[in-house]
JSON list of C-alpha atoms in Angstrom, two decimals:
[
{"chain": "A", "resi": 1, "resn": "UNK", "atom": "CA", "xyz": [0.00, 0.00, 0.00]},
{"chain": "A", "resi": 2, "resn": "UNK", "atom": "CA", "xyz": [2.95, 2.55, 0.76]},
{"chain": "A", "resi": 3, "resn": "UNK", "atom": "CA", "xyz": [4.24, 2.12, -2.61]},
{"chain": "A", "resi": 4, "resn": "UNK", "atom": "CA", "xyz": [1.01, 3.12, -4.53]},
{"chain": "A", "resi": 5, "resn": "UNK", "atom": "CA", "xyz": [0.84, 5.94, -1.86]},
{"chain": "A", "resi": 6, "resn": "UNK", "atom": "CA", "xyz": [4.29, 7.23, -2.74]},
{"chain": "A", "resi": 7, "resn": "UNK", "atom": "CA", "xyz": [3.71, 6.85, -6.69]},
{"chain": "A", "resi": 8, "resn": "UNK", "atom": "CA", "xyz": [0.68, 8.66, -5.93]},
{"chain": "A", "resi": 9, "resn": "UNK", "atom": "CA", "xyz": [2.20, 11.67, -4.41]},
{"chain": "A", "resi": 10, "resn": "UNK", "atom": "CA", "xyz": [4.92, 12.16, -6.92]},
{"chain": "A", "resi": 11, "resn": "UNK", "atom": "CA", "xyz": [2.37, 12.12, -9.27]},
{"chain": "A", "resi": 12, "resn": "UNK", "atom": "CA", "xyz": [0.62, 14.57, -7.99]},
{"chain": "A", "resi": 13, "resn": "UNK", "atom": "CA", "xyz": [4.08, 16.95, -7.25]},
{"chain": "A", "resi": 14, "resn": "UNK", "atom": "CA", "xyz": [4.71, 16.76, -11.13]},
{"chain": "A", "resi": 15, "resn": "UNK", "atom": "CA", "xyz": [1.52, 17.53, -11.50]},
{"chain": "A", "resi": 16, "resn": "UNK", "atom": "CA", "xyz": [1.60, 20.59, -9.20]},
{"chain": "A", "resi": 17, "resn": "UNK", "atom": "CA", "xyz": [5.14, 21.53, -11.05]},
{"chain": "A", "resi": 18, "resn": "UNK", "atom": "CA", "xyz": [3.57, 21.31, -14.48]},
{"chain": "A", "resi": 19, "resn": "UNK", "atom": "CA", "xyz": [0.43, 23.45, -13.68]},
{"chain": "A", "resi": 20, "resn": "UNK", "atom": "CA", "xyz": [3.10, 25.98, -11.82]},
{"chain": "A", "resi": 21, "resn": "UNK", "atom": "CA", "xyz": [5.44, 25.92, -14.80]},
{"chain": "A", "resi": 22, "resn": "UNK", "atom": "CA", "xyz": [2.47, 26.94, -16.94]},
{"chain": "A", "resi": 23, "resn": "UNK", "atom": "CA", "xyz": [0.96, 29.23, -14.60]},
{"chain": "A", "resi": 24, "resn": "UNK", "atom": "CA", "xyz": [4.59, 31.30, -14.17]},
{"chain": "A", "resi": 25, "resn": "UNK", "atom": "CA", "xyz": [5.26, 31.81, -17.89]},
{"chain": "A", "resi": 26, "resn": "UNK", "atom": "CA", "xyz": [1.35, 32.98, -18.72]},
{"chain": "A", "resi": 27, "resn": "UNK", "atom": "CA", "xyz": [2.23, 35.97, -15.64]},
{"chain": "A", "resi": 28, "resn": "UNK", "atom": "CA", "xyz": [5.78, 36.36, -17.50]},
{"chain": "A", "resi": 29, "resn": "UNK", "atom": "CA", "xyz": [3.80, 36.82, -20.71]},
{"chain": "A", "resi": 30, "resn": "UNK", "atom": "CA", "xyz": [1.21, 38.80, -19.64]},
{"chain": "A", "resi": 31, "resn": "UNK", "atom": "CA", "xyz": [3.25, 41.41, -18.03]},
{"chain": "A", "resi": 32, "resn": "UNK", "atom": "CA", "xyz": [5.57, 41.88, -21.22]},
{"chain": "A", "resi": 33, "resn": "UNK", "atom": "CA", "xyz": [4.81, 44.02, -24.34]},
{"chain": "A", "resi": 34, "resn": "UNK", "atom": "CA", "xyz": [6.30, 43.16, -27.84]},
{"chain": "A", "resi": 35, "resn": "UNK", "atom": "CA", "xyz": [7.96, 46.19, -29.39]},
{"chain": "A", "resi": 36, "resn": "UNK", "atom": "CA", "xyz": [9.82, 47.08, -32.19]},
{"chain": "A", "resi": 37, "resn": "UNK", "atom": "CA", "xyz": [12.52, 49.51, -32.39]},
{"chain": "A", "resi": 38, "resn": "UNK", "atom": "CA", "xyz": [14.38, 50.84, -35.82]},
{"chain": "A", "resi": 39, "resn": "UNK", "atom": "CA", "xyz": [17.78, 52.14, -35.27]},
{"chain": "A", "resi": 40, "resn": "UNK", "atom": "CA", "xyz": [21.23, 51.88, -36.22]},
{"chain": "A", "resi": 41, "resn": "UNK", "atom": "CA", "xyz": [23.45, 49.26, -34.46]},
{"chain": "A", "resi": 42, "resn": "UNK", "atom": "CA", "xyz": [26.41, 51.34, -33.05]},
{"chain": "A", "resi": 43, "resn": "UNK", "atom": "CA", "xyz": [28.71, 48.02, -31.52]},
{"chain": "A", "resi": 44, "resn": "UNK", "atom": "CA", "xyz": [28.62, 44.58, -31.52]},
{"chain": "A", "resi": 45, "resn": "UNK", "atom": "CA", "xyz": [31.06, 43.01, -28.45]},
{"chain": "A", "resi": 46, "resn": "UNK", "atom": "CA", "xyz": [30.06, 39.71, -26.59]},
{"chain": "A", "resi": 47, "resn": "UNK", "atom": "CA", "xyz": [27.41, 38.72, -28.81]},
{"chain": "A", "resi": 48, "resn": "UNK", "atom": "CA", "xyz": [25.14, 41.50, -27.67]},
{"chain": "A", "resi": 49, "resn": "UNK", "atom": "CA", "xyz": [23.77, 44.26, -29.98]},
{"chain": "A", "resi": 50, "resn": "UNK", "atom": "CA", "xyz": [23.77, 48.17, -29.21]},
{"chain": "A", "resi": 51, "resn": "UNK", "atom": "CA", "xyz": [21.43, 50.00, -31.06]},
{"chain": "A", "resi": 52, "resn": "UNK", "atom": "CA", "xyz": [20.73, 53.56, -31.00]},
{"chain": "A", "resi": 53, "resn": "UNK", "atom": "CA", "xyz": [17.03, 54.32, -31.52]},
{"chain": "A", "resi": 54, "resn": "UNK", "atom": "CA", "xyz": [15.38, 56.58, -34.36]},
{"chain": "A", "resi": 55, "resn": "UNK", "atom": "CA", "xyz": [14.02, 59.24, -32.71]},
{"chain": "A", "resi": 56, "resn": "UNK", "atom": "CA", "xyz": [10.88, 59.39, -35.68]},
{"chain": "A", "resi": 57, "resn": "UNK", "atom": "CA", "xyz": [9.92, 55.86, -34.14]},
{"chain": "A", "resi": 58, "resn": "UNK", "atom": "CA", "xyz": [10.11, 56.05, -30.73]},
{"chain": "A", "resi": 59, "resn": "UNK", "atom": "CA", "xyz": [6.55, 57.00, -30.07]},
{"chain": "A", "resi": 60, "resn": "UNK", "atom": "CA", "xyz": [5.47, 53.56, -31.78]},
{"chain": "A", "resi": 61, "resn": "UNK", "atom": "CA", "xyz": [8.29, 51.36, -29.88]},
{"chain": "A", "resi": 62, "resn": "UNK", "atom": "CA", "xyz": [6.60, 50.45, -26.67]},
{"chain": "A", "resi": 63, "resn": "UNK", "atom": "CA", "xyz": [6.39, 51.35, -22.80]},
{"chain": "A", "resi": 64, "resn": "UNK", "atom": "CA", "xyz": [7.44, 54.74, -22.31]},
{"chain": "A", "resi": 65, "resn": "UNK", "atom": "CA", "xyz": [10.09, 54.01, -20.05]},
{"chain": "A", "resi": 66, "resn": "UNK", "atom": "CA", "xyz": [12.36, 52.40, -23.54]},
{"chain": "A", "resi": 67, "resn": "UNK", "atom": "CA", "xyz": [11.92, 55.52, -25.46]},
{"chain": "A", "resi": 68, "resn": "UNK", "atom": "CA", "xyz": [13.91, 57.97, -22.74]},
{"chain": "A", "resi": 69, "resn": "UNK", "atom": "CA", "xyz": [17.10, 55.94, -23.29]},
{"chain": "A", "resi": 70, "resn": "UNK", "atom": "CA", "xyz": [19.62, 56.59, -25.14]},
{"chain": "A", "resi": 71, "resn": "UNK", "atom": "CA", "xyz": [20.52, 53.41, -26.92]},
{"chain": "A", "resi": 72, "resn": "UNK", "atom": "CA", "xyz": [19.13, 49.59, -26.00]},
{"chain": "A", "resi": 73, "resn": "UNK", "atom": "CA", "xyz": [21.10, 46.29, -25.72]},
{"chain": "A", "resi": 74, "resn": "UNK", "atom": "CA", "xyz": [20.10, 43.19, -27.40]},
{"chain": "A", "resi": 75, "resn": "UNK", "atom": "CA", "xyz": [21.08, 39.68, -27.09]},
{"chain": "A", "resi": 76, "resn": "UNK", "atom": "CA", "xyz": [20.09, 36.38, -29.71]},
{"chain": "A", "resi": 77, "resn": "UNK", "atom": "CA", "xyz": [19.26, 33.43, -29.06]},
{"chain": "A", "resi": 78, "resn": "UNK", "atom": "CA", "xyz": [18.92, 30.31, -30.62]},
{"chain": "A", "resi": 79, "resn": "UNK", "atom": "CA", "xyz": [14.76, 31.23, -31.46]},
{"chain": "A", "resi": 80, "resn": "UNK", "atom": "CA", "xyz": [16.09, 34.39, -32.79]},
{"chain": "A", "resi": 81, "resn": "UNK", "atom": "CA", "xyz": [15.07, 34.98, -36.22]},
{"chain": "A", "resi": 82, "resn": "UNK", "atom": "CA", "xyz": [17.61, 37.19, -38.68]},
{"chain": "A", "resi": 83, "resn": "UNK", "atom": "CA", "xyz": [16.26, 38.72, -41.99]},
{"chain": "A", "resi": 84, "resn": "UNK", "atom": "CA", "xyz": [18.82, 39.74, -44.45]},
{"chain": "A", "resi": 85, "resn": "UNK", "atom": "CA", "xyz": [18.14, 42.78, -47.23]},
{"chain": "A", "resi": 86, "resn": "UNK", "atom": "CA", "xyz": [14.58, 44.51, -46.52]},
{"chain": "A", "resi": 87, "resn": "UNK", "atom": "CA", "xyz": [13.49, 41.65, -44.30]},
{"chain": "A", "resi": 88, "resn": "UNK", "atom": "CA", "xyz": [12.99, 38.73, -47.12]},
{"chain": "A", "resi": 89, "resn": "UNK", "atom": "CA", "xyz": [15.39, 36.50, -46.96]},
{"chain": "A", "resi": 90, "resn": "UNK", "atom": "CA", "xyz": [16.57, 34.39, -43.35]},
{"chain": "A", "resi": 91, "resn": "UNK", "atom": "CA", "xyz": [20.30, 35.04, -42.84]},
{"chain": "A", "resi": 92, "resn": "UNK", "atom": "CA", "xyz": [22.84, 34.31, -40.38]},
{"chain": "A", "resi": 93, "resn": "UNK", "atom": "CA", "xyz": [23.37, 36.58, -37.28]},
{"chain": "A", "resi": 94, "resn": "UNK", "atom": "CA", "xyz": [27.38, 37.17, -38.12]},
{"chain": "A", "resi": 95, "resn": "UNK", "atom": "CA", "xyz": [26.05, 39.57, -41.79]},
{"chain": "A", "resi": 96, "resn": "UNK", "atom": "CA", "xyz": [25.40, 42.24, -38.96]},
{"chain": "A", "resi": 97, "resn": "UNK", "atom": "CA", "xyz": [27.33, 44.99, -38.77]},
{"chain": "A", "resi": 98, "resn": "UNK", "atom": "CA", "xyz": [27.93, 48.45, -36.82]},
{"chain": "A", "resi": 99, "resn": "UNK", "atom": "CA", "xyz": [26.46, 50.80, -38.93]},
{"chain": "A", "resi": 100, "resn": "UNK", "atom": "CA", "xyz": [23.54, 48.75, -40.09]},
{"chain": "A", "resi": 101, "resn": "UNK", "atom": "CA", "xyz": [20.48, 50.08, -39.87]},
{"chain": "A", "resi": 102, "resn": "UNK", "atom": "CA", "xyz": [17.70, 47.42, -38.15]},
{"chain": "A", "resi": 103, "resn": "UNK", "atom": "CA", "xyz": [14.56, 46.85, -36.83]},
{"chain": "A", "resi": 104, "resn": "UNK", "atom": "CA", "xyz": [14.17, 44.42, -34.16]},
{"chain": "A", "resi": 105, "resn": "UNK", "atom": "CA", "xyz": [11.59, 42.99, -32.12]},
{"chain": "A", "resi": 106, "resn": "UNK", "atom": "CA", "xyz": [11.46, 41.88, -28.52]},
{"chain": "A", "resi": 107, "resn": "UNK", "atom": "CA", "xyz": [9.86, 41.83, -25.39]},
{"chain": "A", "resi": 108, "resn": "UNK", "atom": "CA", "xyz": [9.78, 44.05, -22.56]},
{"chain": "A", "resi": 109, "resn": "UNK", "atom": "CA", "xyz": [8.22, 44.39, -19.14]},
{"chain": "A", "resi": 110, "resn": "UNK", "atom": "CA", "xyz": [4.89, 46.78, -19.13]},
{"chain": "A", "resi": 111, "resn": "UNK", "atom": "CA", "xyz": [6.25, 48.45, -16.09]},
{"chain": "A", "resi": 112, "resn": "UNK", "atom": "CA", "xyz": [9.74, 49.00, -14.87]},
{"chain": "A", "resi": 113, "resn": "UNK", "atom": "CA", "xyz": [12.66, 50.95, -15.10]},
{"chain": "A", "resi": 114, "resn": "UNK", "atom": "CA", "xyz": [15.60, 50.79, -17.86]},
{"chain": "A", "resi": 115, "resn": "UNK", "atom": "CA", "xyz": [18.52, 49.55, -16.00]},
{"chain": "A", "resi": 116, "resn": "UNK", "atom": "CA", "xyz": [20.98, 48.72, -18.73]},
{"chain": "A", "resi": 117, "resn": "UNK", "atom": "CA", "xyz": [19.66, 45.22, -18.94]},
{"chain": "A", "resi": 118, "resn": "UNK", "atom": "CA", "xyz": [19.80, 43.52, -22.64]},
{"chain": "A", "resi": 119, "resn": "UNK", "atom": "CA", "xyz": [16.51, 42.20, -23.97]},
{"chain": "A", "resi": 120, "resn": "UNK", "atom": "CA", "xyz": [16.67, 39.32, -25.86]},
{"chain": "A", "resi": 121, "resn": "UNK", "atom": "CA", "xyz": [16.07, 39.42, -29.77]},
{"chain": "A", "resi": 122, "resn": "UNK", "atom": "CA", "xyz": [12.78, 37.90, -30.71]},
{"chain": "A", "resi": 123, "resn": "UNK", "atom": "CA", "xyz": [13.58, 38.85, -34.50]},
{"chain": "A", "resi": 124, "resn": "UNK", "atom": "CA", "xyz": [15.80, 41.74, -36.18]},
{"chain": "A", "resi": 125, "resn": "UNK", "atom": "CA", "xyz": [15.86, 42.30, -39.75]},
{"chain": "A", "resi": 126, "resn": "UNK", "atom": "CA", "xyz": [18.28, 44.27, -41.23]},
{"chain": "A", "resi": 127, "resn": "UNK", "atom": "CA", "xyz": [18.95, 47.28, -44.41]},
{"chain": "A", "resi": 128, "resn": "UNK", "atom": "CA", "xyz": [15.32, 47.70, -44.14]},
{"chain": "A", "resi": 129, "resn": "UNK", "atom": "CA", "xyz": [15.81, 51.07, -46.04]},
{"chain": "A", "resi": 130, "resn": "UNK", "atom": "CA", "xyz": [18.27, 51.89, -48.15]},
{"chain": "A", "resi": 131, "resn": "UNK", "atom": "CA", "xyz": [21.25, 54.01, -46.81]}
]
């Protein structure tokens, strides 16, 4: 009998686990905005994009809090989609460079402050107007 009992209650912890897992990344998602800022990327060190907002844009980007800054950091990762020339064609994250002019999209927090963190890349296409 204590056997089925303990199968039981492991059971019912993954169960619990699952139901949290799900629970935490619907709160995650639901307190994040996508936005998409244009700008030109000013370095690339570490893997992790600097890019220096168009001011004509910034209305449009997101929270409020993003468009006061002077330039955001971005970081891929392996979901991370990369368009090549106006955004048709899927490239490969190394055919950025400084000086490019992108628009990328991400997710931020609805509410917060910017503390230098770097978002993570959701998608970023790049020489989506001709320079």
């Amino acid at each position: 009998m204590s056997k089925k009992k303990t199968l039981t209650a492991v059971f019912v912890i993954l169960i619990c686990i699952l139901i949290g897992g799900v629970l935490l990344r619907q709160y995650k998602r639901a307190n994040t905005t996508e936005c998409i800022l244009k700008g030109t990327i000013t370095s690339i060190e570490d893997n992790v994009f600097t890019v220096v907002p168009d001011t004509s844009n910034l209305n449009a980007m997101g929270p409020t809090y993003l468009t006061h800054t002077d330039s955001l950091s971005f970081r891929p990762n392996g979901k991370t989609k990369v368009y090549g020339r106006y955004g048709m064609t899927e490239v490969d994250i190394s055919e950025l460079h400084v000086g490019d002019y992108v628009q990328v999209r991400f997710h931020a927090p609805i509410h917060g402050e910017y503390d230098g963190r770097v978002f993570t890349m959701d998608e970023i296409k790049y020489q989506i107007k001709s320079t």
